[in-house]
Coordinates of C-alpha atoms in Angstrom, one line a residue:
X918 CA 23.6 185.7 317.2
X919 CA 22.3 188.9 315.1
X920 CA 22.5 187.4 311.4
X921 CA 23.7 189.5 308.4
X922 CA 23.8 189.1 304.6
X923 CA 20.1 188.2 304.5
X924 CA 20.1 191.1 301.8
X925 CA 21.4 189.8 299.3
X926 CA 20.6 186.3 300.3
X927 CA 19.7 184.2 296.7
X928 CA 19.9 187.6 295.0
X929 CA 21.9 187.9 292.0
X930 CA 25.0 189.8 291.8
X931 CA 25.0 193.3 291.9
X932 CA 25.9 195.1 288.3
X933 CA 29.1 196.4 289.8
X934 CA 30.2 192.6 291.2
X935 CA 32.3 192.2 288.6
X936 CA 34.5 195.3 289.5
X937 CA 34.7 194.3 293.1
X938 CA 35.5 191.1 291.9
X939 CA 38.6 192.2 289.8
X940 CA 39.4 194.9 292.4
X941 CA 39.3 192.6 295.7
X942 CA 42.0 190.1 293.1
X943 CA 43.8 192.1 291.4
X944 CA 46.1 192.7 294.4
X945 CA 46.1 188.9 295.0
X946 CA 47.8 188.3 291.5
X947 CA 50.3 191.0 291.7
X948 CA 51.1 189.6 295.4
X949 CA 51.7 186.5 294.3
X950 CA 53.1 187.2 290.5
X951 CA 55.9 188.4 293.1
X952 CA 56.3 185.3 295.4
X953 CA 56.3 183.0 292.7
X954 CA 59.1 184.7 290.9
X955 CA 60.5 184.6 293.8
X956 CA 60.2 180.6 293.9
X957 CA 61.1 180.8 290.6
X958 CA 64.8 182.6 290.0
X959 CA 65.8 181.8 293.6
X960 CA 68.9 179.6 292.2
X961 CA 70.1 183.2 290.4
X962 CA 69.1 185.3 293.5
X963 CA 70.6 182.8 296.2
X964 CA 73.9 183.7 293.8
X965 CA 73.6 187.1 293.8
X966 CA 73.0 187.9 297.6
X967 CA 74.2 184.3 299.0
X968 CA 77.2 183.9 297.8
X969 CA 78.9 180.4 298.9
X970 CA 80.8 177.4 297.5
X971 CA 78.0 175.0 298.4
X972 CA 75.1 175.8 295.9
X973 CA 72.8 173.7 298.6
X974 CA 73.8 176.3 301.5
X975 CA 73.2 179.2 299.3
X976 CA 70.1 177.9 298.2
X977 CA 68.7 177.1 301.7
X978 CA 69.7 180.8 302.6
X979 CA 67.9 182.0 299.9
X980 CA 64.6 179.8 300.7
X981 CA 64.7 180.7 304.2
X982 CA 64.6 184.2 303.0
X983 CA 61.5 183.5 301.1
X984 CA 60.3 181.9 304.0
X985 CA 61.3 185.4 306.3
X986 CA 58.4 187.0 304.6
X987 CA 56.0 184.2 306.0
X988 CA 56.7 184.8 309.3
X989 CA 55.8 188.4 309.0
X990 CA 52.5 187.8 307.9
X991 CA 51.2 187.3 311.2
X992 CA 51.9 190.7 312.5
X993 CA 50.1 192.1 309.1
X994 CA 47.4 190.1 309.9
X995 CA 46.7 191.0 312.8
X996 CA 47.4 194.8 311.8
X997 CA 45.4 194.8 308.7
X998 CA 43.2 192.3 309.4
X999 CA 41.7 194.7 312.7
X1000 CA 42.0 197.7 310.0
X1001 CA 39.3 195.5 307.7
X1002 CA 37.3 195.2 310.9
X1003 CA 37.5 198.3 312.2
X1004 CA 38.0 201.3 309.4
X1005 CA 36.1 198.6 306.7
X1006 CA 37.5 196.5 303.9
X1007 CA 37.8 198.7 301.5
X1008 CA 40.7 200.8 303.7
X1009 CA 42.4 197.6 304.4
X1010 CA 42.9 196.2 300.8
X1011 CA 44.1 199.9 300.0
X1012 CA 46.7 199.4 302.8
X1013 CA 48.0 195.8 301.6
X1014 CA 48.6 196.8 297.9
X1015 CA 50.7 200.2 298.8
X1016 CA 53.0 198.2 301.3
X1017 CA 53.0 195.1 298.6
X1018 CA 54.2 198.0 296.3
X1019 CA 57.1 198.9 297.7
X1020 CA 58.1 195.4 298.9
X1021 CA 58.2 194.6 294.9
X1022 CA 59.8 197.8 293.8
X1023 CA 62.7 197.3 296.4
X1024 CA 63.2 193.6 295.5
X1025 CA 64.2 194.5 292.3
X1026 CA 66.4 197.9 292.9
X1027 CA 68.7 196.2 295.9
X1028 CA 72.4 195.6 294.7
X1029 CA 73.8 192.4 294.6
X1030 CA 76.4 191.3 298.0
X1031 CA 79.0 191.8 295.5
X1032 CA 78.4 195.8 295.6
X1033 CA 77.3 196.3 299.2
X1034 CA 78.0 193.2 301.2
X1035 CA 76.3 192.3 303.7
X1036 CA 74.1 194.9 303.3
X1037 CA 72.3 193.0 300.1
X1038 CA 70.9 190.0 302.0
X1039 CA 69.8 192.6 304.9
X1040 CA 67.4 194.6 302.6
X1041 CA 66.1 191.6 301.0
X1042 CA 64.9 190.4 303.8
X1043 CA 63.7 193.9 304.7
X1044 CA 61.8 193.8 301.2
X1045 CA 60.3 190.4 301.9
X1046 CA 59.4 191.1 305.1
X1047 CA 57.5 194.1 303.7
X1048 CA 55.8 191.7 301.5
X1049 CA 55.0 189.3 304.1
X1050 CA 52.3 192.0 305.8
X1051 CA 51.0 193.3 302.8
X1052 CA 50.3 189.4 301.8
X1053 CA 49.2 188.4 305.8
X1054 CA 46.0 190.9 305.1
X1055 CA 45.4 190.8 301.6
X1056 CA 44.3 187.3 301.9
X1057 CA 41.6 187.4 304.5
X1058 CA 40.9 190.6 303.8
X1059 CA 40.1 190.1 300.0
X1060 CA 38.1 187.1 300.9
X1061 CA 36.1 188.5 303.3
X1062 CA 35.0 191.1 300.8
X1063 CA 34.3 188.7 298.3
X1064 CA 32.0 185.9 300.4
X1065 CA 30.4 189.1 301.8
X1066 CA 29.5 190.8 298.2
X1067 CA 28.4 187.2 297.0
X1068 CA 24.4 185.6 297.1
X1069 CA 24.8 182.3 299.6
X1070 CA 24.2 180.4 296.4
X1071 CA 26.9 181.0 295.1
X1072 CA 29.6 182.0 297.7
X1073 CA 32.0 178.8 296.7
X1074 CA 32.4 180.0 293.4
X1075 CA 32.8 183.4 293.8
X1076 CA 35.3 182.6 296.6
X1077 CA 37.1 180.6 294.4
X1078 CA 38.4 183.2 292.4
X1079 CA 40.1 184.8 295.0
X1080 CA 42.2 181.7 294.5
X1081 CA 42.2 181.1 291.1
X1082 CA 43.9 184.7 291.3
X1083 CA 46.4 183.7 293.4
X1084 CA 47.1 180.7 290.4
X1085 CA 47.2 183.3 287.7
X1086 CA 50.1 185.3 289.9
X1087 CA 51.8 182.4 289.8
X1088 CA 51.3 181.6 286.3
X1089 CA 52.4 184.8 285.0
X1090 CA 55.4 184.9 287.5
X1091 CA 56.3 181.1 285.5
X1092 CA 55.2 182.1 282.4
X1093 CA 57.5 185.2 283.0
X1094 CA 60.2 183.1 284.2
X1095 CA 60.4 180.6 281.5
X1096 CA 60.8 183.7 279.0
X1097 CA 63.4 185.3 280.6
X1098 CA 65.5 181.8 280.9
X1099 CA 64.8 180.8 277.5
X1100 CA 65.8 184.3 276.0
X1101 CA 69.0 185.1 278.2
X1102 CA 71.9 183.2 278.5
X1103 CA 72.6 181.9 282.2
X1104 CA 75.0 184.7 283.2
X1105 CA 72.8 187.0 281.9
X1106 CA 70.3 185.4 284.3
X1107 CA 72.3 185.7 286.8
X1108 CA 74.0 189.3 286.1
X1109 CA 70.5 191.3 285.5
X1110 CA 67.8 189.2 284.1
X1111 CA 66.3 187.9 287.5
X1112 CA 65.5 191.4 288.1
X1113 CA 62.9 192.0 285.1
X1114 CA 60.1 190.2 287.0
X1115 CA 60.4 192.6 290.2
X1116 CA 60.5 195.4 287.6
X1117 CA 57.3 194.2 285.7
X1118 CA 55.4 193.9 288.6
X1119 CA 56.5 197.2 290.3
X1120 CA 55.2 198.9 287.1
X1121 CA 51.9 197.0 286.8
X1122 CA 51.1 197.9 290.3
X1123 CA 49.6 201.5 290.4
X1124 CA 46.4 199.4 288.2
X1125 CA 45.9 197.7 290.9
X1126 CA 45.9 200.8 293.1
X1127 CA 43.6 202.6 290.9
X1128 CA 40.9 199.9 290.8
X1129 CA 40.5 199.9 294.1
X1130 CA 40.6 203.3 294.9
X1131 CA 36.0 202.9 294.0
X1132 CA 35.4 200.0 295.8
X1133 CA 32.1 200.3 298.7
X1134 CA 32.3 198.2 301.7
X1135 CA 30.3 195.1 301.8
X1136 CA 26.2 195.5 302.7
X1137 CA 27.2 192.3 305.5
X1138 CA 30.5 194.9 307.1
X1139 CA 28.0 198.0 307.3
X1140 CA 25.2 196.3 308.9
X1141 CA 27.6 194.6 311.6
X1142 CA 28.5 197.9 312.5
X1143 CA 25.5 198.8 313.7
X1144 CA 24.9 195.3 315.9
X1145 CA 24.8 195.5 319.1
X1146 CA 26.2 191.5 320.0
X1147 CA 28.5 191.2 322.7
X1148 CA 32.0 190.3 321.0
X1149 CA 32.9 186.7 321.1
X1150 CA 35.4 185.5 323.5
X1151 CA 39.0 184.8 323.5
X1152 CA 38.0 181.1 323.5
X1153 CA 35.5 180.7 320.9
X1154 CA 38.0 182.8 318.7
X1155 CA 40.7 180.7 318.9
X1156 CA 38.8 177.2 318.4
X1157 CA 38.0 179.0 314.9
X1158 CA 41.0 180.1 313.9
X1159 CA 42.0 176.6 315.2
X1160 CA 39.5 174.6 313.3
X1161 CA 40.8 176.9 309.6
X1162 CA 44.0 176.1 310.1
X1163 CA 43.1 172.3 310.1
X1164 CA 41.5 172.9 307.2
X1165 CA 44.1 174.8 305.3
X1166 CA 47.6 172.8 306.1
X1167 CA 47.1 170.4 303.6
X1168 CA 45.8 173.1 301.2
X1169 CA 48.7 175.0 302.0
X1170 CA 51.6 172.5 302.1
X1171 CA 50.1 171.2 298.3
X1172 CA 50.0 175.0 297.2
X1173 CA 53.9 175.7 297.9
X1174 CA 55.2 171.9 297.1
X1175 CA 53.3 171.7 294.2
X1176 CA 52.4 175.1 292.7
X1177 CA 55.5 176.6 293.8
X1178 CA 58.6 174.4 294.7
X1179 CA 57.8 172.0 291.6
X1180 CA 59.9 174.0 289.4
X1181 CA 62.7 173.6 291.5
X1182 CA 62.2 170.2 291.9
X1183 CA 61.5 168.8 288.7
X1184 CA 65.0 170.6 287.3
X1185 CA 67.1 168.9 290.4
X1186 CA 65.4 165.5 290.9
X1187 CA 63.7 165.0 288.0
X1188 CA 66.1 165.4 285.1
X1189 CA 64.6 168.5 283.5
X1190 CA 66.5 171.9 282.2
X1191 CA 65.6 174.7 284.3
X1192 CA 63.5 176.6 281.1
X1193 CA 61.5 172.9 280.9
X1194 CA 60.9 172.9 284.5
X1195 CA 59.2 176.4 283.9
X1196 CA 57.2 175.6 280.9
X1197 CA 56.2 172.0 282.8
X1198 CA 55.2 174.1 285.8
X1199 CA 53.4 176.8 283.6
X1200 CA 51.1 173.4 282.5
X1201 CA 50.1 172.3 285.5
X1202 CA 49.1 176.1 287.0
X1203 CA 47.0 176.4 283.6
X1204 CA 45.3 173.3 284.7
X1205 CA 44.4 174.7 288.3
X1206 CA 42.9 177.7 287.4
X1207 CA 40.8 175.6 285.1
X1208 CA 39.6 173.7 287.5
X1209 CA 39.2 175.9 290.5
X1210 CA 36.1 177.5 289.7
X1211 CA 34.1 174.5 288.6
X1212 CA 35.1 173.2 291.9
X1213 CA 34.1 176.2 293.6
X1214 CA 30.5 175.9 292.2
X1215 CA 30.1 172.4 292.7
X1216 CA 30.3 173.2 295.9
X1217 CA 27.9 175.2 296.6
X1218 CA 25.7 172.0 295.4
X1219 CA 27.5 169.1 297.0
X1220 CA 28.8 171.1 300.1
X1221 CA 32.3 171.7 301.0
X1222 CA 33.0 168.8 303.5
X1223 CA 32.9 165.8 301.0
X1224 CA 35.4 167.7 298.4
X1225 CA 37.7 168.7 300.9
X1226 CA 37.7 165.4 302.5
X1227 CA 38.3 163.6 299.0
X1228 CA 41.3 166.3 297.9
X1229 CA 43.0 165.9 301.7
X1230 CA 43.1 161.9 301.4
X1231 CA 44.2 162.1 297.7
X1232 CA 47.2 164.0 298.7
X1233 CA 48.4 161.9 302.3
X1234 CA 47.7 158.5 300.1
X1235 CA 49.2 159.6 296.7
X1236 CA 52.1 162.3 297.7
X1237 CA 54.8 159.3 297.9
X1238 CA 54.1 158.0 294.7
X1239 CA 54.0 161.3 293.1
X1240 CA 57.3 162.4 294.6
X1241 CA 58.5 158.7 293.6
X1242 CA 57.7 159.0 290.2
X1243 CA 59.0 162.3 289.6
X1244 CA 62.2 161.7 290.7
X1245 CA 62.9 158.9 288.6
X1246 CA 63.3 161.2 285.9
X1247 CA 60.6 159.8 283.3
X1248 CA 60.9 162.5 280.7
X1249 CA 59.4 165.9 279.9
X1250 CA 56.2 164.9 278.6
X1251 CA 55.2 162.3 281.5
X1252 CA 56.1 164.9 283.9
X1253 CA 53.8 167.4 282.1
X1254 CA 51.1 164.7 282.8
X1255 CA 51.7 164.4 286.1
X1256 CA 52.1 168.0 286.9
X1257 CA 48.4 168.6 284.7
X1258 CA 46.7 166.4 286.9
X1259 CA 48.1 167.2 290.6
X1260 CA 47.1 170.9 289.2
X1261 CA 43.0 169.9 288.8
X1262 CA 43.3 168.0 291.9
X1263 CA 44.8 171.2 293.8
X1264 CA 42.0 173.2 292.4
X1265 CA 39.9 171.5 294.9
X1266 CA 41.5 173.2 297.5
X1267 CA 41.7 176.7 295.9
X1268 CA 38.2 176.2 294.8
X1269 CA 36.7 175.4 298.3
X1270 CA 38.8 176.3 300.6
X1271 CA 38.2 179.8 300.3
X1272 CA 34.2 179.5 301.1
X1273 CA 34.9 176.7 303.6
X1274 CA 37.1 178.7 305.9
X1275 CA 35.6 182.5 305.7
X1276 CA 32.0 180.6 306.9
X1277 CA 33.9 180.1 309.6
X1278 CA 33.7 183.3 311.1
X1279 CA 31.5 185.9 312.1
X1280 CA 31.3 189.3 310.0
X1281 CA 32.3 191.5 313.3
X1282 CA 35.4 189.5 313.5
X1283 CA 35.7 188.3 310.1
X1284 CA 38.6 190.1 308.5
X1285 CA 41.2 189.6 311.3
X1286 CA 40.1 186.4 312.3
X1287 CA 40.6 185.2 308.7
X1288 CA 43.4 187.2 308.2
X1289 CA 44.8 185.6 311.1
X1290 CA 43.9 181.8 310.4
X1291 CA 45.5 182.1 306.9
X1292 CA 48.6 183.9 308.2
X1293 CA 49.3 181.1 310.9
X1294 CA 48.4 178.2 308.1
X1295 CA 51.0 179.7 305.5
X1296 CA 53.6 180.4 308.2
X1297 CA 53.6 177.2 309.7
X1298 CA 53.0 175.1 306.7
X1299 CA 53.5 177.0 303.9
X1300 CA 56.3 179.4 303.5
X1301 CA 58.8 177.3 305.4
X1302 CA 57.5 174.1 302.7
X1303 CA 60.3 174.7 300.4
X1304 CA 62.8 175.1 302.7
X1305 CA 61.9 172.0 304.9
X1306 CA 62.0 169.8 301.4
X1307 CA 65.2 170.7 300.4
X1308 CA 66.6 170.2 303.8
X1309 CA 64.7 167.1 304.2
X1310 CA 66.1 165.7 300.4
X1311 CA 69.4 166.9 302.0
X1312 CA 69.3 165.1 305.3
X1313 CA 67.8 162.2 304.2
X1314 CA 69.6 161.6 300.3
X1315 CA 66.2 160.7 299.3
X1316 CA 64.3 163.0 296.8
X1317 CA 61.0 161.6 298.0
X1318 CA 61.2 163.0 301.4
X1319 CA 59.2 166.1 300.8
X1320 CA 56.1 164.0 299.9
X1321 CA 55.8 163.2 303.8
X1322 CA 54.7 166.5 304.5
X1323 CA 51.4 166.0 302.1
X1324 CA 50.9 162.5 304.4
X1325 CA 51.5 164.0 307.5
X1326 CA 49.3 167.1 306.9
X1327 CA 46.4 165.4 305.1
X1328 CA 45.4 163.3 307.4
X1329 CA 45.9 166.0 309.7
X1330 CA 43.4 168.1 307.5
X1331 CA 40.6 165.0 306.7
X1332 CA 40.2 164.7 310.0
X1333 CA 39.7 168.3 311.1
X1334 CA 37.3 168.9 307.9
X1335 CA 35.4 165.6 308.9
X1336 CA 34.5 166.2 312.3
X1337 CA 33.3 170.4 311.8
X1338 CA 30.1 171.1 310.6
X1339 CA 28.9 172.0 307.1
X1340 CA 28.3 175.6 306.0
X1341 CA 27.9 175.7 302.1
X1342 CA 23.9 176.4 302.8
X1343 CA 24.4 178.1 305.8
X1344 CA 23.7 182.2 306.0
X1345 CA 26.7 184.3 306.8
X1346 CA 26.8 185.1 310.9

């Protein structure tokens, strides 16, 4: 197979990295800034479009929502994702932060069901549908650009703050959040106040536009071009896409239960106000963004096979007791502890997975393929997370339930990591 990347192979970073690095991200932490509000004020949004006299129903409603935009993200996957491949990286990030845009903007401008009916939950999911295919390609796509752009040295760490962006959307969406219910009075909430964060982010968004409007396509994306390699088949594309899916469930399942769905947990199950909840869930993301680079660099040292093994088995053999504990309601402060540490655990994932999975595939391929393998992981596993706990805590009458996801999809992901081959030294194909 014609190899690429040699260029820049144990080079240092270009002088302009830096921009591509804040470019290729910035879209990340405005796309998620926006889901995690979403996670965030769904109680006040559920009673705004989902009105019911069973707060559980109207909640599912809304989650499912949230999870509607998931299931779109494999249709802008594949879209964008053969746009990165085809017109180059630079046209496809372009793409995903113009749709992400107006996915935001109308979030926040659509009128509640009390002042257009059913029309309300119909353009929300309209909205988060939008969102869904501007998020199915700005992940692969923005990773892609960034393992291509970095020396093979250091490719973990670089990768890994593609993720650690996606932590600081979420921590600003919390941080946000907490503000907002600490400030306004419930009603208030409820009346006008969840729509600030959609505001704030539709606002903030032309930045993003306009530092990507210089970026270059990748030295590793121009020289493919001009290869000459038969394309791969069908087969051999869909064992790899296959193989980073089992490495991203667990990854994935962790990211929504725990970076995401915690708030809502903590205030239902485990005894804390809604404004605590925030402010505990603020801790913990503080704590992964931390810790995802330095486990992003260790990588590149130790490789990415014994990390990800060690994170995955954490996870399967700890989320009962972690769901367990919560749940008995031990105070603020312990679950601030608790929250701190599952965050530098997580990091693992965001830290490595990044690398781990875009080595996967080859740089002809390498923005759909990617695109597509995150889609299908987040889909699956991630989006409909949320929703699956709360119907699970429902079904069941046991708050703990959720935590057999993380078993179930650990193992799942241990074994898949265990028995693929390592590619931290490796050149890019």
């Amino acid at each position: 197979m014609h190899l690429v990347g040699a260029t820049i192979d144990r080079a240092e970073p270009r002088p302009a990295f830096r921009k591509f690095i804040a470019a290729a991200t910035v879209g990340n932490i405005f796309e998620w800034y926006d889901w995690g509000v979403f996670a965030f004020v769904v109680t006040y949004i559920a009673r705004n479009f989902f009105p019911s006299q069973d707060p559980t129903a109207a909640l599912l409603s809304t989650f499912a929502t949230f999870g509607a935009g998931f299931v779109a993200r494999p249709a802008g996957a594949l879209l964008i994702g053969w746009i990165g491949d085809r017109f180059g990286r630079k046209t496809a990030l372009m793409t995903t932060i113009y749709v992400m845009a107006i996915g935001t903007v109308g979030t926040a401008l659509i009128p509640s069901f009390n002042t257009i009916g059913v029309w309300a939950p119909v353009l929300l999911v309209s909205a988060r549908l939008l969102q869904g295919i501007s998020t199915g390609g700005e992940l692969g796509g923005s990773l892609a650009f960034i393992i291509e752009w970095a020396p093979r040295h250091l490719r973990g760490f670089y990768g890994s703050f593609q993720q650690a962006s996606t932590i600081v959307g979420l921590l600003i969406g919390s941080a946000v959040s907490a503000v907002l219910n600490s400030i306004l009075t419930p009603d208030q909430m409820v009346e006008w106040g969840w729509r600030v964060p959609f505001i704030i982010g539709g606002v903030l968004l032309p930045i993003g536009i306009w530092m990507r409007r210089d970026l270059e396509d990748t030295p590793a994306f121009l020289e493919s071009k001009k290869s000459k390699a038969e394309p791969m088949s069908f087969r051999t594309g869909a064992i790899m896409v296959l193989r980073a899916v089992g490495f991203g469930i667990c990854w994935t399942t962790c990211q929504y239960l725990i970076l995401s769905y915690m708030a809502t947990f903590t205030a239902k199950q485990g005894g804390l106000s809604e404004s605590q909840a925030l402010w505990s869930h603020t801790t913990g993301l503080i704590c992964a963004i931390v810790f995802t680079p330095i486990w992003g660099f260790l990588s590149d040292s130790v490789g990415r096979k014994p990390l990800l093994i060690a994170v995955n088995l954490f996870f399967s053999g700890m989320g009962y007791f972690i769901f367990s504990f919560i749940s008995s309601a031990p105070g603020l402060y312990w679950i601030v502890a608790v929250q701190c540490v599952l965050g530098a655990v997580m990091a693992i994932h965001t830290g490595v997975g990044p690398a781990a999975i875009t080595e996967i595939f080859p740089t002809k391929s390498r923005s759909f393929l990617n695109s597509l393998a995150f889609a299908l992981v987040v889909t699956i596993f991630g989006g409909f997370s949320p929703y699956v706990a709360t119907w699970l805590i429902q079904t069941t009458g046991s708050p703990i339930s959720p935590s057999y996801l993380l078993i179930a999809t650990g193992l799942i992901a241990a074994a898949t990591v265990a028995a693929s081959k390592e590619t931290a030294h490796d050149e890019l194909a």
